[in-house]
Coordinates of C-alpha atoms in Angstrom, one line a residue:
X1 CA 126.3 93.6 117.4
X2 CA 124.6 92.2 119.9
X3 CA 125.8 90.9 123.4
X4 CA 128.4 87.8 123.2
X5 CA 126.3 85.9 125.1
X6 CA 123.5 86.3 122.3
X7 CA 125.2 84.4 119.7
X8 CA 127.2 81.8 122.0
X9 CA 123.5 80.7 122.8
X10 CA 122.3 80.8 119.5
X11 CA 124.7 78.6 118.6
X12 CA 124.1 76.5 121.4
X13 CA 120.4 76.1 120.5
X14 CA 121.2 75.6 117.4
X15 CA 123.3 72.4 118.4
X16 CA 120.6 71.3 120.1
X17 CA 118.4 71.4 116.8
X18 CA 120.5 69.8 114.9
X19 CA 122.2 67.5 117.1
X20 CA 125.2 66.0 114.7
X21 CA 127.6 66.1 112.4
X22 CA 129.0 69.1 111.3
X23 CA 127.7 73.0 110.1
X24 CA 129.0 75.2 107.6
X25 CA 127.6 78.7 107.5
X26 CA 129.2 80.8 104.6
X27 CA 129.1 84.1 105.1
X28 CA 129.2 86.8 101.6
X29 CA 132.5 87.8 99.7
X30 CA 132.3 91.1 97.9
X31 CA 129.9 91.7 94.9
X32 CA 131.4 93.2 91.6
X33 CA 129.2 95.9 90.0
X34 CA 130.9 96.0 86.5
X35 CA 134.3 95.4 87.9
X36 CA 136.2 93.6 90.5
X37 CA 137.4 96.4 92.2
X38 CA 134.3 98.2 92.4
X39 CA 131.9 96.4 94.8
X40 CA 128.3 97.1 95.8
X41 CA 128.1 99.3 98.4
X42 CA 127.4 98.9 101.5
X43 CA 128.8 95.4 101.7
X44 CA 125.8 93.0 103.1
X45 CA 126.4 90.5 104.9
X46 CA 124.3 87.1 104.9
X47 CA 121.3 87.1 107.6
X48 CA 121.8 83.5 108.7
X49 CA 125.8 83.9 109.7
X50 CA 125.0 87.3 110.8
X51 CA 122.5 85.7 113.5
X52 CA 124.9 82.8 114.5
X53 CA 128.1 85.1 114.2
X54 CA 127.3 88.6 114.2
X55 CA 130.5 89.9 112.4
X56 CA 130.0 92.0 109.1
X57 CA 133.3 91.2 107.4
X58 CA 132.8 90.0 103.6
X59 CA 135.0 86.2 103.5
X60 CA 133.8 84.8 106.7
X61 CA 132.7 81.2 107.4
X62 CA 131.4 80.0 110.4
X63 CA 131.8 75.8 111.2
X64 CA 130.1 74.2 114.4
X65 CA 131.2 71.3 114.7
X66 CA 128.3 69.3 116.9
X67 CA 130.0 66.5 117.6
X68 CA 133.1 67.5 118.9
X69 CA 131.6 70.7 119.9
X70 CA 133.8 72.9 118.7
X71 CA 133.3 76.2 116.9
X72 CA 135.8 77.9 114.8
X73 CA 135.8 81.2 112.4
X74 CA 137.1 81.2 109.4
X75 CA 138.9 83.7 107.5
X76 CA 141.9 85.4 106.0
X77 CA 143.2 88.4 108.3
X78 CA 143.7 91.6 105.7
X79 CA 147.5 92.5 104.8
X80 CA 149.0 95.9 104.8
X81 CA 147.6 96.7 101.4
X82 CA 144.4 96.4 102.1
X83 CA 144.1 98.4 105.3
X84 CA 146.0 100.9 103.3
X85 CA 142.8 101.2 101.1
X86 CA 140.4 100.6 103.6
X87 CA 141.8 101.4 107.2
X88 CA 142.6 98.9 109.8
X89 CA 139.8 95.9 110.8
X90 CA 139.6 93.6 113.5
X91 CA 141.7 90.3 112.8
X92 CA 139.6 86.8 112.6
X93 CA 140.6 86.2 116.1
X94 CA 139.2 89.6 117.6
X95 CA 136.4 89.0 116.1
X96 CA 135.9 85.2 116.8
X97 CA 136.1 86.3 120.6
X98 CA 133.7 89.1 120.2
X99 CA 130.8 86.4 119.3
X100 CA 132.3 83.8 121.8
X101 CA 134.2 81.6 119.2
X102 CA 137.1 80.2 120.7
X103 CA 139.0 78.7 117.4
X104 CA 140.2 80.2 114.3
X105 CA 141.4 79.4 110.8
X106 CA 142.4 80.8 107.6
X107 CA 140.4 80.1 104.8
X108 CA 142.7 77.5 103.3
X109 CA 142.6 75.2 106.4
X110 CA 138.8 74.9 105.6
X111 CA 139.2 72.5 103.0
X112 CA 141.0 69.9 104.9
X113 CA 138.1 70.4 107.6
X114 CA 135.7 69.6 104.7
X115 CA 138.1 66.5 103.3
X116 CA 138.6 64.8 106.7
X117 CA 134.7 65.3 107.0
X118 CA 133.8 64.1 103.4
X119 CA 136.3 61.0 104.3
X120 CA 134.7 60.0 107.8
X121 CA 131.2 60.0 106.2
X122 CA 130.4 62.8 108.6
X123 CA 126.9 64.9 108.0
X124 CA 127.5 68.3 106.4
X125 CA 124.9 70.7 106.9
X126 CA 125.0 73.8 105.0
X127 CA 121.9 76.1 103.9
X128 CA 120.9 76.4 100.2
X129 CA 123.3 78.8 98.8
X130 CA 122.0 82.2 96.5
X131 CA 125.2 83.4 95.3
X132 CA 127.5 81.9 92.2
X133 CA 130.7 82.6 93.8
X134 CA 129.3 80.4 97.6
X135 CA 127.8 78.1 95.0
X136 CA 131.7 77.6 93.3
X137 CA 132.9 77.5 96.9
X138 CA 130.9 74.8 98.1
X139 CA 131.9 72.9 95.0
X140 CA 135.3 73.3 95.6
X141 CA 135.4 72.2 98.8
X142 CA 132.3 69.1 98.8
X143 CA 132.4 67.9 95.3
X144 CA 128.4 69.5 94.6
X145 CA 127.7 70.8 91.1
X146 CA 126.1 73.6 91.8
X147 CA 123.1 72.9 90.3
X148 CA 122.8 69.7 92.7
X149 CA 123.2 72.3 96.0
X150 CA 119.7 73.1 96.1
X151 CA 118.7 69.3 97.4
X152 CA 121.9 68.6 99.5
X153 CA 121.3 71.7 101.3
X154 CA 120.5 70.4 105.1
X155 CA 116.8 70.3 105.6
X156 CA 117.7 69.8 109.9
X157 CA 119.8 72.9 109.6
X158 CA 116.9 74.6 107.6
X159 CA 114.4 73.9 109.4
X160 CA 116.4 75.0 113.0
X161 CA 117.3 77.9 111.7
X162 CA 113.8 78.6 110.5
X163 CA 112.9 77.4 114.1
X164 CA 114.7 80.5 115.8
X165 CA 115.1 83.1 113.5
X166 CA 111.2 82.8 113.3
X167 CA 110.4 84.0 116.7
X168 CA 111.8 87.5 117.5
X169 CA 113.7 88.2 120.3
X170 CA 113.0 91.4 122.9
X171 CA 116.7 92.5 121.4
X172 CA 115.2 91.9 117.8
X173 CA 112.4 93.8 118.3
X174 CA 114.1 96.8 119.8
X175 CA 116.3 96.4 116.6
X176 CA 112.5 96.7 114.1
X177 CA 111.6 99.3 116.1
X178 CA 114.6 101.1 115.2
X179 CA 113.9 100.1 111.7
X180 CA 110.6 101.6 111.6
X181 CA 111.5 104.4 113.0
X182 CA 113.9 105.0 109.4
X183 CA 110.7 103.4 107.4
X184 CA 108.3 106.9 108.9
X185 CA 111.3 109.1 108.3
X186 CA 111.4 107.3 104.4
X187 CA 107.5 107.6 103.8
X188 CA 106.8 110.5 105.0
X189 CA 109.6 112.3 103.3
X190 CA 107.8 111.1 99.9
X191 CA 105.1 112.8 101.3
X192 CA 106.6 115.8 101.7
X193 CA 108.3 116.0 98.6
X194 CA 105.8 114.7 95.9
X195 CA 104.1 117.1 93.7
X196 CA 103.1 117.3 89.8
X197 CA 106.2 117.8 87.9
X198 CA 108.8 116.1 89.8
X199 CA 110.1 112.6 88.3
X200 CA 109.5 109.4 90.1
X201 CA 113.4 108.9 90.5
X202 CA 113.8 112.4 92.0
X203 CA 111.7 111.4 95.0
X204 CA 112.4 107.7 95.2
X205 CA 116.3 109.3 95.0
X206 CA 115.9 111.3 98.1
X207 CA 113.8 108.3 100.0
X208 CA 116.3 106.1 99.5
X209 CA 118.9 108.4 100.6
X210 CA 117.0 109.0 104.4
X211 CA 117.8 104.9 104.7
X212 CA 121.9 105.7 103.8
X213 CA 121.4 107.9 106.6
X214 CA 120.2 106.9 109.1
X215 CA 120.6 102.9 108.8
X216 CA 123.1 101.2 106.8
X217 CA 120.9 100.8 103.3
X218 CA 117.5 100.2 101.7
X219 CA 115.9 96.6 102.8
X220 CA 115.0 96.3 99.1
X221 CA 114.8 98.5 96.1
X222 CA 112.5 101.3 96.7
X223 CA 108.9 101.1 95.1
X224 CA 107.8 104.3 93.8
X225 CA 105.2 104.8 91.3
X226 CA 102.4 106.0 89.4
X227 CA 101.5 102.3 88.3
X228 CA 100.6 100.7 91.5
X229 CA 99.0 97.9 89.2
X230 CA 103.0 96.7 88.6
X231 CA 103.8 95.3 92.0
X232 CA 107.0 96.0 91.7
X233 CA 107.2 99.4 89.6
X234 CA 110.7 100.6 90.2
X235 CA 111.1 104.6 90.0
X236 CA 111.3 105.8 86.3
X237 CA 111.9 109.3 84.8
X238 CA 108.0 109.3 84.2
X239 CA 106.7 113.2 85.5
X240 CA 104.0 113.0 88.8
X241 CA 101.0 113.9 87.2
X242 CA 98.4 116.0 89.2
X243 CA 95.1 113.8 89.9
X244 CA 97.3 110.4 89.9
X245 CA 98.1 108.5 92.7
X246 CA 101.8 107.4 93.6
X247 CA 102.4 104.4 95.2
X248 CA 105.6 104.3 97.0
X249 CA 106.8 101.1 99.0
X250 CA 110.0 101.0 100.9
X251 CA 112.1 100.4 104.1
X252 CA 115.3 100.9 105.6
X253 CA 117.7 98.7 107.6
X254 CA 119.6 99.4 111.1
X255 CA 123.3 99.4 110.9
X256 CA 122.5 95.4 112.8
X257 CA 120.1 94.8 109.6
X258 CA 116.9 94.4 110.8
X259 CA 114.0 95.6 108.6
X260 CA 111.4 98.2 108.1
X261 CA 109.0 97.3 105.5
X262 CA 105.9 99.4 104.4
X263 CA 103.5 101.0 101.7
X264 CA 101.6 104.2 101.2
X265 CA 99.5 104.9 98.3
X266 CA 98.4 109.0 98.0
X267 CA 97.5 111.5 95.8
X268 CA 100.5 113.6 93.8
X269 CA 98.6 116.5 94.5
X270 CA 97.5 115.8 98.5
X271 CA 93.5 115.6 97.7
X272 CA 92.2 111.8 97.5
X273 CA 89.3 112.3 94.6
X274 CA 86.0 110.0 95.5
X275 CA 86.9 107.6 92.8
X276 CA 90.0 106.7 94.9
X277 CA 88.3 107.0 98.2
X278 CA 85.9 104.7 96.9
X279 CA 89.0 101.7 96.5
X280 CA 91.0 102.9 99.0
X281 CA 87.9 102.6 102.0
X282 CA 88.5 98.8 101.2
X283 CA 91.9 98.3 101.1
X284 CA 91.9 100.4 104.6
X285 CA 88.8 98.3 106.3
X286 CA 91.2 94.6 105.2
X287 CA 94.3 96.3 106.9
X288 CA 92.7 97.8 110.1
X289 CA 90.8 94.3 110.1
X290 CA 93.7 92.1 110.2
X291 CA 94.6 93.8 113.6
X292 CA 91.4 92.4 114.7
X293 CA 92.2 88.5 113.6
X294 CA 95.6 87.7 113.3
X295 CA 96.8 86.2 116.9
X296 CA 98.7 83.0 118.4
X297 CA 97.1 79.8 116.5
X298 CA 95.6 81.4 114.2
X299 CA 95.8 80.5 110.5
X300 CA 97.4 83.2 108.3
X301 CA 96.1 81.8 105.2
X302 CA 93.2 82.2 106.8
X303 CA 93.6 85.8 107.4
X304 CA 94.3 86.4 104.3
X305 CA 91.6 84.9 102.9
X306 CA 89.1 86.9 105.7
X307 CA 90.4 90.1 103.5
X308 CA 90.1 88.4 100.3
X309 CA 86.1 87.8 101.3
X310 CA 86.0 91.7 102.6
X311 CA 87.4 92.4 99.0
X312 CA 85.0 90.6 96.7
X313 CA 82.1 91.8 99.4
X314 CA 82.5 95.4 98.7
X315 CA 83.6 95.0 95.2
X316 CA 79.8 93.8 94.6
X317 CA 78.5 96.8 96.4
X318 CA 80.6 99.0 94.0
X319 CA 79.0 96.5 91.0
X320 CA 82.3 95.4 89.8
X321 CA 81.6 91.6 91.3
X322 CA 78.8 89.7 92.0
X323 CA 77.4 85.8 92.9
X324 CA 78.1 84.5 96.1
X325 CA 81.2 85.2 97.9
X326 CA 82.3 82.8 99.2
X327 CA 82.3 80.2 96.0
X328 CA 83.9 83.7 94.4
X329 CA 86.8 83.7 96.4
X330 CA 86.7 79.6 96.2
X331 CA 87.4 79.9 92.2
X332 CA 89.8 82.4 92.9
X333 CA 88.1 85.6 91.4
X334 CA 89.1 88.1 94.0
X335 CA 92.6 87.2 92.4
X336 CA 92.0 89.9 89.4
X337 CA 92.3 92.6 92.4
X338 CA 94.4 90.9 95.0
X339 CA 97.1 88.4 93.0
X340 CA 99.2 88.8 95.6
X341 CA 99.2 86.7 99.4
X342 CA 98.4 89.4 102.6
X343 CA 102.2 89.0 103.9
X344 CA 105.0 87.2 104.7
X345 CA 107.8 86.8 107.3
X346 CA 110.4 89.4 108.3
X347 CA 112.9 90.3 110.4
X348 CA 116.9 90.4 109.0
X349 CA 115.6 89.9 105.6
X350 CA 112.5 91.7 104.6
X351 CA 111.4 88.4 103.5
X352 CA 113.0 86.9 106.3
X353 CA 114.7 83.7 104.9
X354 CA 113.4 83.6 102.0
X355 CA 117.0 82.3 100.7
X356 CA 115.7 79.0 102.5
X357 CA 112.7 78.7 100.1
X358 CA 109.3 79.2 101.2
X359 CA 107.4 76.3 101.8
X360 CA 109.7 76.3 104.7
X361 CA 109.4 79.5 106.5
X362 CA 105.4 80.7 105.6
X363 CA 104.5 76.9 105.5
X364 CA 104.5 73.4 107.6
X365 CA 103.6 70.2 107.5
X366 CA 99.7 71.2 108.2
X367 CA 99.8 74.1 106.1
X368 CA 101.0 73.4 102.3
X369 CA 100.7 75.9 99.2
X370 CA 98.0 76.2 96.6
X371 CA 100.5 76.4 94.1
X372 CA 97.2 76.1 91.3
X373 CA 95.3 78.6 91.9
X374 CA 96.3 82.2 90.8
X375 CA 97.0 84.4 93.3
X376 CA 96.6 82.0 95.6
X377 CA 100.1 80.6 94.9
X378 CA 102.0 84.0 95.3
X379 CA 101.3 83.5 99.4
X380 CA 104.5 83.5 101.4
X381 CA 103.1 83.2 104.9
X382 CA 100.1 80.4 105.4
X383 CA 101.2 79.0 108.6
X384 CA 99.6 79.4 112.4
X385 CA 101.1 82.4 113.9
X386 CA 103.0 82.1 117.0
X387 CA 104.0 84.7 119.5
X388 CA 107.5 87.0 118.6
X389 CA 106.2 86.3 114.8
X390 CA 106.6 89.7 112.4
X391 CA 104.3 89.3 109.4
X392 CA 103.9 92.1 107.1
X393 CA 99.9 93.2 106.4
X394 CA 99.6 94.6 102.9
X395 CA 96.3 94.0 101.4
X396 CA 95.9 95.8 98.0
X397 CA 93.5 96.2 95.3
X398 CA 95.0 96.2 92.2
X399 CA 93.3 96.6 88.2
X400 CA 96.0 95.4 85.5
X401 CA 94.8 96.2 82.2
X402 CA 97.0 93.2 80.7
X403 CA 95.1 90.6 83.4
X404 CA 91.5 92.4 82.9
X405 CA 91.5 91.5 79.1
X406 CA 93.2 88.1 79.5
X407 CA 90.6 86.6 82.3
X408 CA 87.6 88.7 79.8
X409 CA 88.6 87.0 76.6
X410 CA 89.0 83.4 78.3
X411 CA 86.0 84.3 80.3
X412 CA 88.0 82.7 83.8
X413 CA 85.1 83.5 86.5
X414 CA 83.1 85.3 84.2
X415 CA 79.8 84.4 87.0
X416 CA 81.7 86.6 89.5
X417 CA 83.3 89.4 87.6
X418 CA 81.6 92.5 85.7
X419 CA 84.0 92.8 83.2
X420 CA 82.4 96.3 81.4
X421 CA 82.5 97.9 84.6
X422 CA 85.8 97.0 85.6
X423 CA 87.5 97.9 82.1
X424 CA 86.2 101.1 82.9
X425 CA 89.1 101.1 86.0
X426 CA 92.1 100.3 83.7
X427 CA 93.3 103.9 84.1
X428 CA 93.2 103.8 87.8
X429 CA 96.4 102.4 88.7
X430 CA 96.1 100.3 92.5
X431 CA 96.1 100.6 96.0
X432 CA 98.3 98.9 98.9
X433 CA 98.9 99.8 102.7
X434 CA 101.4 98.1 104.2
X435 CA 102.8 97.6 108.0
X436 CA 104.5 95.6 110.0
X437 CA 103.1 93.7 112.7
X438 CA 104.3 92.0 115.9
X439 CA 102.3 88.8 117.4
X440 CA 102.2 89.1 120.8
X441 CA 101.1 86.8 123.2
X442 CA 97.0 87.5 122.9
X443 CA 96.8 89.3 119.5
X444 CA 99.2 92.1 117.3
X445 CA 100.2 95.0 117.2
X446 CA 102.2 97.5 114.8
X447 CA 106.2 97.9 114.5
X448 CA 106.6 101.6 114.7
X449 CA 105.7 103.7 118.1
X450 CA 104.8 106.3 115.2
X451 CA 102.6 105.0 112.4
X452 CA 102.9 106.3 109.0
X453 CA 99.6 108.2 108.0
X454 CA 97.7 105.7 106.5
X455 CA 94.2 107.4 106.6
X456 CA 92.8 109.5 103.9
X457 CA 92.5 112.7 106.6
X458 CA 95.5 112.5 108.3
X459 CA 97.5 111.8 104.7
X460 CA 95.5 114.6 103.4
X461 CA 96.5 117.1 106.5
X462 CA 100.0 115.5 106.7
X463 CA 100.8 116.5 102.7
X464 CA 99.0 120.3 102.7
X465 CA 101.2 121.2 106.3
X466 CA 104.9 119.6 105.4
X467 CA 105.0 120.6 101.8
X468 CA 108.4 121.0 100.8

């Protein structure tokens, strides 16, 4: 955890924000697998109580009560059967003090805190729940149908939560540097390890098992594959095949769960051919550019559509586009190789908050989302950037058999597209390169004192000298 003061002013702030009534942040009960008993492992707690309450304990709820100002934790010490299973824990109280809560309760008393709030018209703020069993909870206790929880969810408390978790703090950062530091270690043993003739489970298996040890777990489900057209191509018993590429993306979290998030494509057999080289100069040029733009006040729709225009420019000059750029990438054509948005937020989440929906963390009320426009629609992150901001930049280029014949048959931009050229890709699978970046106060710079090898060469030297 971090410092007591941390969270006691987090809370504070968040006060401030919201400025009445009363806040209820649930924290996450054990998940089943296939049966009560056995749970996922490890057990992950939920970002937003993590950030206001910092304890890691599944049945935890956190109420602030503005008003009154008072603060209380909630939950059900563990009884002698438990700890005989799973060794002795803090109680609620040890734990409330840690974070600088003064008050306790046990999970029963939490319903008459809701009732005598639910009676005295008082404002309950609580954030849009993701899980059935929080869902059932909050029913329980407010009277919600679950499918009504959605639009009752507090849009203050969103949006103050949004408000702080946005902007990282010097602690946070240190915390993503640590992360990124488990996200080299992850890519480059995939490096290391792929060849022709192991499966893409075998090395996705031993990626996944540098984040068990040296963080607490994966920040999502590892990404490794020969298809880098399928965005997200889990790991399959499908052989490495010399002269494919593998696309692997992946990231690890700290044992405080901040994230790493990133994504190499390279050849199974170490040597780019010029086919590749010729798709993967572009995707390189949009990543390295974005260094160059993205800054304080600056648009990142707008960012992402500078890479979009650098796309459909050197897709011409390979003759698989044509007409004029910019009314291409107007009609959305540069969507057949990019159908995805340059980034999005991150931090405790690896879409950070993406739980409280996205028009509210990549958007605001001057930036909305094109929620028409293919590809277009599939941007998380459109807002100005501010400083303390951590954006992912993953441009890719992408050919999807499926898509090609679909926007061919219906002809959608047929004046920008050269259809018989491109069908002549449908084997080649796709590209992505993928870092995190920090905004700081005149421009950006990457998560990561050491940066994964990202350049044909250096990937290239890296794979022939650490061979495994």
């Amino acid at each position: 955890m971090f410092s007591k003061d941390t969270y006691i002013n987090r809370r504070n702030e968040l006060k401030k924000l919201v400025k009445s009534g009363i806040i209820i942040l649930f924290g996450n009960n054990e998940s089943p697998v296939n049966f009560p008993a056995n749970g996922y492992y490890p057990f992950r707690q939920d970002s937003s109580f993590l950030y206001y309450f910092g304890q890691k304990r599944e049945g935890l709820v956190g109420v602030i009560d503005i008003d009154n100002n008072k603060e209380l934790l909630i939950g059900n010490d563990i009884e002698i059967e438990d700890i005989v299973w799973f060794g002795s824990v803090n109680s609620v109280k040890d734990m409330a003090e840690a974070v600088g809560v003064a008050s306790t309760a046990s999970m029963k008393e939490l319903d008459s805190i809701c009732r005598d709030a639910v009676r005295l018209h008082r404002k309950i703020h609580f954030l849009p729940p993701y899980r059935a069993d929080i869902k059932i909870q909050i029913f329980d206790l407010l009277g919600i149908h679950p499918t009504k929880q959605k639009e009752a969810s507090s849009l203050d408390l969103i949006k103050a939560v949004v408000k702080m978790r946005s902007v990282k703090s010097n602690e946070e950062i240190a915390e993503l540097e640590r992360a990124a530091i488990i996200g080299y270690n992850m890519h480059t043993t995939a490096m290391r390890l792929t060849k022709a003739g192991l499966t893409e489970k075998f090395v996705a298996g031993h990626v996944d098992g540098v984040a068990n040890s040296l963080g607490s777990m994966v920040s999502f489900p590892t990404i490794f594959t020969q298809h880098g057209e399928i965005m997200h191509g889990n790991p399959s018993m499908n052989v490495l095949e010399d002269g494919r590429l593998v696309l692997c993306d992946c990231g690890g979290e700290t044992i405080e769960h901040y994230c790493s998030d990133n994504t190499r494509t390279f050849p199974v057999n170490g040597k780019f051919t010029q086919r590749q080289l010729d798709i993967y100069k572009i995707v390189e040029e949009c990543h390295d550019s974005v260094l160059n733009i993205a800054k304080p006040g600056v648009k990142y729709k707008d960012v992402h559509f500078a890479v979009c225009h650098i796309i459909f420019d050197r897709m011409k000059e390979l003759g698989l586009a044509k007409g004029n750029t910019d009314e291409a990438v107007a009609a959305g054509a540069h969507a057949l190789f990019l159908p995805h948005g340059l980034g999005h937020m991150m931090g405790m989440d690896v879409h950070d908050m993406e739980a409280l929906d996205q028009i509210n963390v990549g958007f605001d009320e001057e930036t909305r989302p094109n929620l028409e426009q293919f590809g277009t629609n599939a941007l998380r992150m459109g807002r100005r950037l501010e400083e303390g901001f951590v954006v992912t930049d993953e441009p890719g280029i992408y050919f999807i058999p499926d898509l090609i014949d679909n926007w061919k048959i219906n002809k959608h931009c047929a004046d920008f597209l050269n259809f018989d050229k491109i069908s002549m890709y449908k084997d080649f699978g796709g590209i992505r390169i993928e870092d995190d970046i920090l905004i700081t106060q005149t421009g950006c710079r990457f998560i990561g004192k050491n940066i994964i090898p990202y350049k044909p060469k250096d990937i290239e030297e890296y794979m022939a000298s650490n061979k495994e």
